[in-house]
């Protein structure tokens, strides 16, 4: 039991009454930003660490789809095969993470509490712009650690804006310093992202129709195939693990909220596809 | 002055009288269990009086807006930092009230050269499985009344907050007579409005009524007050998918209540 006694003017220590991160820092509950004392610990540290996953997101007919594989690695070791990298922040927002889990999950936790704290104290929902910026600030505060070669996080942020001047699905990606970029169609991050970007670009540009017109089933199919493609060459991406029956985490964000796609649905779609190893062994490999 | 016991008692008594006068005209607040969770209800004129504190905790208050605001912020900060550093299930209304809010109110009340809190607060907390809900009232002097300890067998299913003791007693009497288990939202809203009206009638008319108001008086007053003020109602819903259970009721949900009294 460690509540500090309530004092008159309880917010006196908090410079901004709506800012939960500032409150945590004022109370000493969140580590202060690390200060970079020299350059990067080693030139290869940053790129290696940002590359141990595959996260993708794109807009389709029903909203935004955000998906991530489930593999967590340390160097060339697979440490966990059920990591959840697609995290719900509030009723309409999802943050998908590529990077160091400790930092990323903590950021997601701060973010989740920040949005709630803002709504509760200020009696209004934080705007989409405010939410996007809040994540920017967390990344910016983390940059000292990044410069020391630890704690790199490169997230995607997807939300449904109900109150802004242009309501609808919004999708953003970030760089390690916290710059945010709104994307119109799709985004991918992590080590498997070059392959995924290739798939998404190809389908969007040369496919039968643009991604924005995909139905849910088509979007899920593409997602599974893109992650499978990424995992083909990238050992840090779990892809679709048919043997362990581990499927990617896929969430859909729309006006009515967030929907998590069940493993059963993903299994059905994936096995219905033409991937050779999706067929039972006895059935042989279809040709053509 | 503090060294002299009689002066201290006198000063405290004066202070109590002053605060009671200040908050006597506050619009009552009614909270009760219904089939879907907890309903918190009041009629207001100018400012919000029912607030979300945390995932499963809400608050209603009467008194000075500045003091209510300080208590509200304190409660939100306590709950949020606890929920962040540990987990949402470690946030407990009982601990928050007993160890933080009550001592702060008592200290402010008894430091007779400083300003006391001019506020009376009702907290409600949705139990872990939607039952065993907690209703907890903290007064300006730090005293706590709740609907039962964790060990008690039967808990009261409602609580009220009144500007005066007589008003609160009248509302409790009303609920003791009319409250039933498992009310749906519309029935709970109607009961809450009637209870509110009974409490309102106490400082409007008879200051120390013996009887509960008759149907005619209740209907007339209710109609008058609905015209003059707006309904403010919020629920903590036990069956929602999200951790946060607080929701302000929409115009659509309140319409049956208002049209029934048009």
XYZ file of C-alpha atoms in Angstrom:
550
model
C 0.000 0.000 0.000
C 1.813 3.009 -1.209
C -0.620 5.790 -2.011
C 0.815 9.154 -1.130
C -1.643 11.062 1.044
C -3.850 13.371 -0.957
C -2.643 16.911 -0.570
C -4.506 20.101 -1.334
C -3.626 20.995 -4.886
C -2.735 17.405 -5.656
C -1.714 18.341 -9.151
C 0.809 20.904 -7.993
C 3.695 18.610 -8.858
C 2.307 17.969 -12.313
C 3.127 20.725 -14.772
C 0.323 19.707 -17.137
C -2.819 18.409 -15.435
C -3.862 16.326 -18.434
C -0.491 14.721 -19.099
C -0.048 11.297 -17.526
C 3.564 10.873 -18.637
C 4.434 14.154 -16.917
C 2.640 12.965 -13.772
C 4.664 9.737 -13.769
C 7.880 11.675 -14.132
C 6.890 14.112 -11.373
C 6.229 11.124 -9.078
C 9.407 9.344 -10.081
C 7.445 6.418 -11.496
C 8.923 6.524 -14.960
C 12.620 6.611 -15.786
C 13.837 9.997 -16.903
C 15.058 10.179 -20.499
C 18.523 8.695 -20.883
C 21.142 11.143 -22.017
C 23.393 10.040 -24.820
C 26.958 10.460 -23.613
C 28.578 9.413 -26.843
C 27.616 8.171 -30.259
C 25.888 4.862 -30.894
C 27.371 1.975 -28.905
C 28.170 0.220 -32.130
C 27.300 1.111 -35.644
C 25.438 -2.130 -36.220
C 23.431 -2.135 -32.970
C 20.525 -0.005 -34.174
C 19.694 -1.638 -37.472
C 19.968 -5.141 -36.007
C 17.571 -4.425 -33.188
C 14.894 -2.726 -35.242
C 14.703 -5.678 -37.546
C 13.414 -8.524 -35.485
C 9.773 -8.691 -36.498
C 7.242 -7.945 -39.191
C 4.344 -5.577 -38.691
C 2.011 -4.469 -41.430
C -1.097 -2.344 -41.719
C -3.290 -1.203 -44.557
C -6.647 0.383 -45.151
C -9.324 -1.739 -46.772
C -13.080 -1.509 -47.312
C -14.057 -2.114 -43.638
C -11.399 0.023 -41.936
C -7.731 -0.464 -41.096
C -6.143 -3.873 -40.677
C -3.096 -4.191 -38.422
C -1.187 -7.452 -38.224
C 2.010 -8.756 -36.706
C 3.792 -12.076 -36.493
C 4.254 -13.669 -33.064
C 7.980 -14.361 -32.910
C 10.286 -12.647 -30.436
C 14.012 -13.080 -30.952
C 17.262 -12.226 -29.219
C 20.002 -12.332 -31.793
C 19.548 -15.610 -33.598
C 17.602 -17.237 -30.744
C 13.811 -17.486 -30.814
C 12.817 -16.613 -27.252
C 9.044 -16.588 -27.551
C 6.603 -17.696 -30.217
C 3.431 -16.105 -28.915
C 4.455 -12.475 -28.543
C 1.629 -10.019 -29.006
C 2.938 -7.070 -30.992
C -0.439 -5.587 -31.906
C -1.649 -3.820 -28.787
C -5.002 -2.193 -28.142
C -4.557 1.229 -26.624
C -8.179 2.337 -26.375
C -11.540 1.615 -27.979
C -10.388 2.887 -31.359
C -6.590 2.799 -31.317
C -4.013 0.126 -31.915
C -0.245 0.376 -31.622
C 1.840 -2.256 -33.395
C 5.439 -2.557 -32.340
C 8.694 -3.496 -33.928
C 11.725 -3.235 -31.711
C 12.710 -3.959 -28.147
C 9.716 -5.452 -26.337
C 10.529 -4.067 -22.882
C 10.503 -0.505 -24.161
C 7.640 -1.007 -26.584
C 5.258 -2.609 -24.085
C 6.063 0.030 -21.502
C 5.342 2.730 -24.093
C 2.034 1.074 -24.921
C 1.175 0.993 -21.222
C 2.003 4.661 -20.735
C 0.049 5.514 -23.858
C -3.008 3.549 -22.788
C -3.040 5.234 -19.396
C -2.344 8.634 -20.961
C -5.447 8.549 -23.140
C -7.650 7.371 -20.276
C -6.115 9.842 -17.861
C -6.680 12.692 -20.255
C -10.334 11.731 -20.783
C -10.962 11.327 -17.056
C -9.270 14.516 -15.903
C -10.163 16.813 -18.800
C -13.654 15.353 -19.375
C -13.130 15.062 -23.100
C -11.578 12.519 -25.436
C -8.022 13.271 -26.594
C -8.004 14.232 -30.267
C -6.379 11.974 -32.835
C -3.696 14.593 -33.327
C -3.030 14.576 -29.586
C -2.776 10.789 -29.490
C -0.384 10.661 -32.433
C 1.730 13.342 -30.807
C 1.729 11.555 -27.418
C 3.448 8.563 -29.002
C 5.899 10.899 -30.731
C 6.879 12.360 -27.371
C 7.455 8.912 -25.852
C 9.701 7.981 -28.768
C 11.531 11.277 -28.516
C 12.074 10.762 -24.749
C 13.430 7.316 -25.513
C 15.984 8.532 -28.004
C 18.760 8.721 -25.405
C 18.463 4.963 -24.944
C 18.438 4.454 -28.684
C 21.709 6.354 -28.952
C 23.169 4.033 -26.344
C 22.214 1.109 -28.534
C 19.243 -0.183 -26.524
C 15.505 0.295 -26.625
C 14.844 0.947 -30.284
C 11.118 1.024 -31.050
C 9.553 1.716 -34.437
C 5.785 1.532 -34.070
C 2.754 1.829 -36.290
C -0.311 3.571 -34.925
C -3.779 2.988 -36.331
C -6.940 4.638 -35.112
C -10.445 5.563 -36.123
C -11.016 9.287 -35.806
C -14.640 9.892 -34.819
C -14.469 13.572 -33.940
C -11.926 15.231 -36.214
C -12.669 17.358 -39.280
C -12.237 14.291 -41.505
C -13.606 11.269 -39.660
C -12.332 7.880 -40.744
C -9.487 5.421 -40.484
C -6.060 6.887 -39.854
C -2.739 5.135 -40.100
C 0.687 6.440 -39.047
C 4.209 5.159 -38.937
C 7.080 6.567 -36.901
C 10.824 6.725 -37.062
C 13.020 6.067 -34.013
C 13.239 9.770 -33.170
C 9.485 10.177 -33.028
C 8.638 11.772 -36.355
C 5.197 10.634 -37.437
C 4.024 10.121 -40.986
C 0.424 9.620 -41.962
C -0.005 7.038 -44.691
C -2.869 6.828 -47.138
C -2.704 3.156 -48.077
C -0.311 0.825 -46.276
C 2.711 0.681 -44.003
C 5.089 -1.995 -42.781
C 7.932 -2.058 -40.294
C 10.441 -4.568 -38.952
C 12.971 -6.864 -40.528
C 10.464 -8.581 -42.797
C 9.014 -5.313 -44.035
C 10.921 -5.069 -47.343
C 9.223 -8.246 -48.546
C 5.845 -7.151 -47.176
C 6.137 -3.736 -48.771
C 6.898 -5.435 -52.038
C 3.773 -7.575 -51.735
C 1.552 -4.684 -50.690
C 2.895 -2.343 -53.354
C 2.460 -4.966 -56.022
C -1.105 -5.858 -55.047
C -2.116 -2.229 -54.599
C -0.646 -1.077 -57.898
C -0.816 -4.059 -60.217
C -3.362 -6.306 -58.555
C -6.997 -6.733 -59.545
C -8.061 -3.812 -57.375
C -6.496 -1.345 -54.921
C -6.188 -2.408 -51.267
C -8.823 0.146 -50.262
C -11.455 -1.956 -52.059
C -10.494 -5.277 -50.470
C -13.160 -7.163 -48.541
C -12.331 -8.530 -45.096
C -11.635 -12.005 -46.432
C -9.397 -10.715 -49.219
C -7.564 -8.476 -46.751
C -6.957 -11.380 -44.369
C -5.767 -13.620 -47.155
C -3.317 -11.003 -48.338
C -2.106 -10.459 -44.770
C -1.402 -14.141 -44.198
C 0.360 -14.489 -47.518
C 2.414 -11.332 -46.974
C 3.586 -12.504 -43.545
C 4.317 -15.943 -44.923
C 6.346 -14.334 -47.696
C 8.254 -12.243 -45.152
C 9.080 -15.268 -43.021
C 10.354 -17.180 -46.053
C 13.622 -15.239 -46.050
C 13.608 -13.549 -42.650
C 14.322 -15.799 -39.657
C 13.146 -13.140 -37.203
C 9.615 -13.247 -38.571
C 7.359 -16.031 -37.354
C 5.003 -15.835 -40.307
C 2.261 -18.435 -40.087
C 3.392 -21.332 -37.915
C 1.286 -24.222 -39.135
C 3.022 -26.831 -37.007
C 2.641 -24.923 -33.762
C -0.783 -23.682 -34.902
C 0.302 -20.173 -34.152
C -1.261 -17.552 -36.343
C -0.425 -13.886 -36.642
C -2.229 -11.336 -34.506
C -4.684 -9.456 -36.725
C -6.925 -6.624 -35.596
C -9.434 -4.544 -37.525
C -10.128 -0.964 -36.481
C -13.410 0.578 -37.645
C -16.007 3.100 -36.479
C -17.627 0.579 -34.120
C -14.331 -0.323 -32.426
C -11.615 -2.940 -32.599
C -12.128 -6.533 -33.659
C -9.552 -9.272 -33.145
C -9.599 -11.966 -35.816
C -9.763 -15.426 -34.269
C -7.176 -18.121 -34.944
C -9.947 -20.367 -36.260
C -10.852 -17.891 -38.954
C -7.213 -17.397 -39.937
C -6.610 -21.143 -40.017
C -9.620 -21.651 -42.267
C -8.503 -18.968 -44.682
C -4.900 -20.062 -44.739
C -5.669 -23.734 -45.237
C -8.111 -22.845 -47.958
C -5.266 -21.108 -49.772
C -2.852 -22.706 -52.170
C 0.252 -22.717 -50.013
C 1.860 -26.155 -50.582
C 2.384 -26.957 -46.921
C -1.151 -25.870 -46.056
C -2.420 -29.066 -47.621
C -2.438 -32.363 -45.745
C 0.691 -34.369 -46.595
C -1.259 -37.223 -48.115
C -3.002 -34.924 -50.547
C 0.214 -34.247 -52.377
C 1.308 -30.918 -53.728
C -0.982 -29.389 -56.322
C 0.767 -28.186 -59.432
C -0.110 -25.062 -61.391
C -6.367 28.589 20.930
C -5.541 25.003 20.009
C -4.234 24.303 23.558
C -7.617 25.048 25.034
C -9.890 22.047 24.566
C -13.149 23.949 24.796
C -12.132 26.506 22.156
C -11.080 23.704 19.828
C -14.431 21.959 20.190
C -16.219 25.251 19.655
C -14.149 26.084 16.605
C -14.860 22.672 15.101
C -18.577 23.041 15.794
C -18.637 26.452 14.108
C -16.761 25.095 11.184
C -19.171 22.186 10.870
C -22.144 24.541 10.888
C -20.534 26.748 8.283
C -19.796 23.859 5.936
C -23.246 22.312 6.396
C -24.790 25.648 5.409
C -22.544 25.937 2.394
C -23.424 22.560 0.938
C -27.060 22.328 2.068
C -28.501 23.412 -1.266
C -26.564 20.892 -3.362
C -28.658 18.778 -5.680
C -28.898 15.221 -4.272
C -27.188 12.274 -5.956
C -28.646 8.777 -6.091
C -26.665 5.625 -6.874
C -28.161 2.158 -7.109
C -27.521 -1.287 -8.518
C -29.488 -2.281 -11.585
C -29.394 -5.380 -13.754
C -26.491 -4.067 -15.865
C -24.287 -2.591 -13.136
C -24.499 0.647 -11.146
C -26.487 3.768 -12.016
C -25.434 7.182 -10.697
C -28.087 9.834 -11.100
C -28.676 13.510 -10.401
C -30.380 16.580 -11.765
C -28.170 19.546 -12.399
C -28.273 23.044 -13.694
C -24.862 24.298 -14.564
C -22.013 21.835 -14.148
C -21.153 18.172 -14.343
C -21.452 16.334 -11.044
C -20.916 12.680 -11.924
C -17.409 11.672 -12.966
C -15.349 8.726 -14.107
C -12.437 7.997 -11.760
C -11.044 4.721 -13.035
C -12.021 1.575 -14.919
C -14.571 0.496 -12.307
C -14.906 3.567 -10.088
C -17.174 6.593 -10.473
C -17.791 9.599 -8.262
C -20.582 12.033 -7.577
C -20.129 15.077 -5.391
C -21.906 18.080 -3.982
C -20.189 21.165 -2.657
C -17.834 23.819 -3.922
C -16.664 23.162 -7.496
C -13.050 24.006 -6.660
C -12.943 21.519 -3.800
C -14.751 18.844 -5.794
C -12.205 19.330 -8.537
C -9.274 18.857 -6.143
C -10.774 15.664 -4.745
C -11.590 14.377 -8.196
C -8.064 14.998 -9.497
C -6.579 13.406 -6.383
C -8.711 10.315 -6.847
C -7.889 10.011 -10.553
C -4.173 10.474 -9.922
C -4.133 7.886 -7.149
C -6.060 5.344 -9.186
C -4.113 5.954 -12.405
C -0.652 5.747 -10.853
C -1.640 2.629 -8.893
C -3.158 1.054 -12.003
C -0.033 1.883 -13.982
C 2.629 0.773 -11.522
C 0.768 -2.379 -10.446
C -2.358 -3.391 -12.303
C -5.919 -2.226 -12.767
C -7.136 -4.930 -10.381
C -5.003 -3.477 -7.594
C -6.933 -0.230 -7.695
C -9.375 -0.383 -4.820
C -11.916 2.177 -3.741
C -11.747 1.041 -0.124
C -7.975 1.584 0.063
C -8.158 4.872 -1.804
C -10.826 6.252 0.530
C -9.432 4.874 3.792
C -5.770 5.695 3.279
C -5.758 8.783 1.106
C -8.979 10.722 0.682
C -10.289 10.446 4.231
C -7.047 11.446 6.033
C -6.644 14.428 3.704
C -10.186 15.626 4.364
C -9.863 15.135 8.097
C -6.562 17.022 8.228
C -7.984 19.936 6.268
C -11.116 19.971 8.429
C -9.289 20.049 11.752
C -6.615 22.554 10.854
C -8.819 25.360 11.933
C -6.678 28.137 10.496
C -6.768 26.601 7.035
C -9.623 26.157 4.612
C -11.641 22.935 4.806
C -12.999 21.097 1.810
C -16.567 22.207 1.158
C -17.573 18.918 -0.397
C -19.278 15.632 0.228
C -18.412 12.773 -2.099
C -20.058 9.516 -3.088
C -17.828 6.893 -4.714
C -19.174 3.742 -6.319
C -17.151 0.734 -7.399
C -18.218 -2.158 -9.548
C -17.260 -5.451 -7.890
C -14.939 -7.902 -9.646
C -17.700 -10.091 -11.064
C -20.414 -7.463 -11.260
C -21.733 -8.271 -7.794
C -20.505 -7.000 -4.410
C -20.572 -3.419 -5.583
C -19.246 -0.827 -3.167
C -20.988 2.449 -2.335
C -18.837 4.692 -0.210
C -19.517 8.183 1.068
C -16.756 10.464 2.325
C -17.813 13.574 4.184
C -16.032 16.924 4.500
C -14.598 15.857 7.878
C -13.154 12.632 6.502
C -15.775 10.334 7.971
C -16.636 7.348 5.810
C -19.875 5.473 5.432
C -19.987 2.489 3.137
C -22.487 -0.192 2.312
C -20.498 -2.941 3.981
C -17.090 -4.361 4.736
C -15.524 -7.053 2.581
C -16.742 -9.581 5.182
C -20.313 -8.494 5.644
C -22.983 -10.854 4.405
C -25.557 -8.544 2.957
C -24.743 -5.269 1.357
C -27.048 -2.387 0.754
C -27.733 -2.072 -2.964
C -27.857 1.720 -3.085
C -26.514 4.917 -1.574
C -27.450 8.570 -1.634
C -25.748 11.894 -1.160
C -27.848 14.752 0.163
C -27.183 18.411 0.938
C -28.568 17.870 4.442
C -28.805 14.907 6.753
C -32.609 15.013 6.633
C -32.602 14.968 2.842
C -30.299 11.951 2.739
C -32.373 10.117 5.342
C -35.537 10.761 3.385
C -33.976 9.351 0.211
C -32.696 6.275 2.043
C -36.173 5.720 3.450
C -37.613 6.036 -0.027
C -35.177 3.507 -1.477
C -35.672 1.124 1.437
C -39.359 1.079 0.534
C -39.161 0.961 -3.283
C -35.837 -0.606 -4.250
C -35.959 -4.067 -5.803
C -33.215 -6.337 -7.078
C -32.588 -6.705 -10.793
C -34.245 -3.505 -12.038
C -33.746 -2.797 -15.726
C -32.227 0.546 -16.704
C -35.534 2.330 -17.346
C -36.999 1.211 -14.022
C -33.785 2.140 -12.225
C -33.872 5.603 -13.813
C -37.478 6.136 -12.737
C -36.723 5.037 -9.187
C -33.630 7.242 -9.081
C -35.640 10.249 -10.264
C -38.363 9.654 -7.661
C -35.762 9.235 -4.948
C -34.034 12.399 -6.059
C -37.366 14.245 -5.943
C -38.056 12.989 -2.416
C -34.648 14.267 -1.334
C -35.123 17.556 -3.124
C -38.493 18.136 -1.423
C -36.792 18.124 1.964
C -34.844 21.314 1.517
C -37.480 22.778 -0.741
C -40.373 22.398 1.696
C -40.544 20.539 4.973
C -37.068 20.492 6.553
C -37.739 17.533 8.816
C -40.514 15.492 7.283
C -42.006 12.553 9.156
C -43.533 10.904 6.128
C -42.447 10.159 2.595
C -44.039 12.512 0.049
C -47.372 11.438 -1.422
C -47.723 10.533 -5.095
C -49.288 13.888 -6.105
C -46.551 16.034 -4.569
C -43.903 13.764 -6.012
C -45.365 13.936 -9.536
C -45.796 17.689 -9.484
C -42.301 18.418 -8.133
C -40.705 15.961 -10.502
C -42.325 17.612 -13.489
C -41.327 21.115 -12.338
C -37.741 20.086 -11.708
C -37.337 18.265 -15.018
C -38.328 21.459 -16.758
C -35.873 23.576 -14.802
C -32.877 21.232 -14.763
C -31.239 18.549 -16.861
C -30.814 14.906 -16.018
C -27.268 13.740 -15.522
C -26.858 9.988 -15.369
C -23.964 7.604 -15.845
C -23.517 3.877 -15.463
C -20.730 1.480 -14.607
C -21.564 -1.475 -16.813
C -20.594 -4.935 -15.620
C -20.912 -6.552 -19.046
C -18.671 -4.595 -21.377
C -15.708 -5.952 -23.299
C -13.387 -3.055 -22.432
C -11.699 -2.563 -19.044
C -13.275 0.888 -18.691
C -16.891 0.460 -17.601
C -18.028 4.081 -17.136
C -20.432 5.570 -19.640
C -22.588 8.683 -19.555
C -26.152 7.890 -20.606
C -27.207 9.307 -23.956
C -30.274 11.409 -24.723
C -31.823 8.371 -26.362
C -31.549 6.332 -23.184
C -32.991 9.145 -21.068
C -35.866 9.934 -23.430
C -38.337 7.356 -22.023
C -37.818 8.894 -18.581
C -38.330 12.444 -19.813
C -41.270 11.658 -22.062
C -42.968 9.717 -19.285
C -42.906 12.945 -17.297
C -43.765 15.401 -20.071
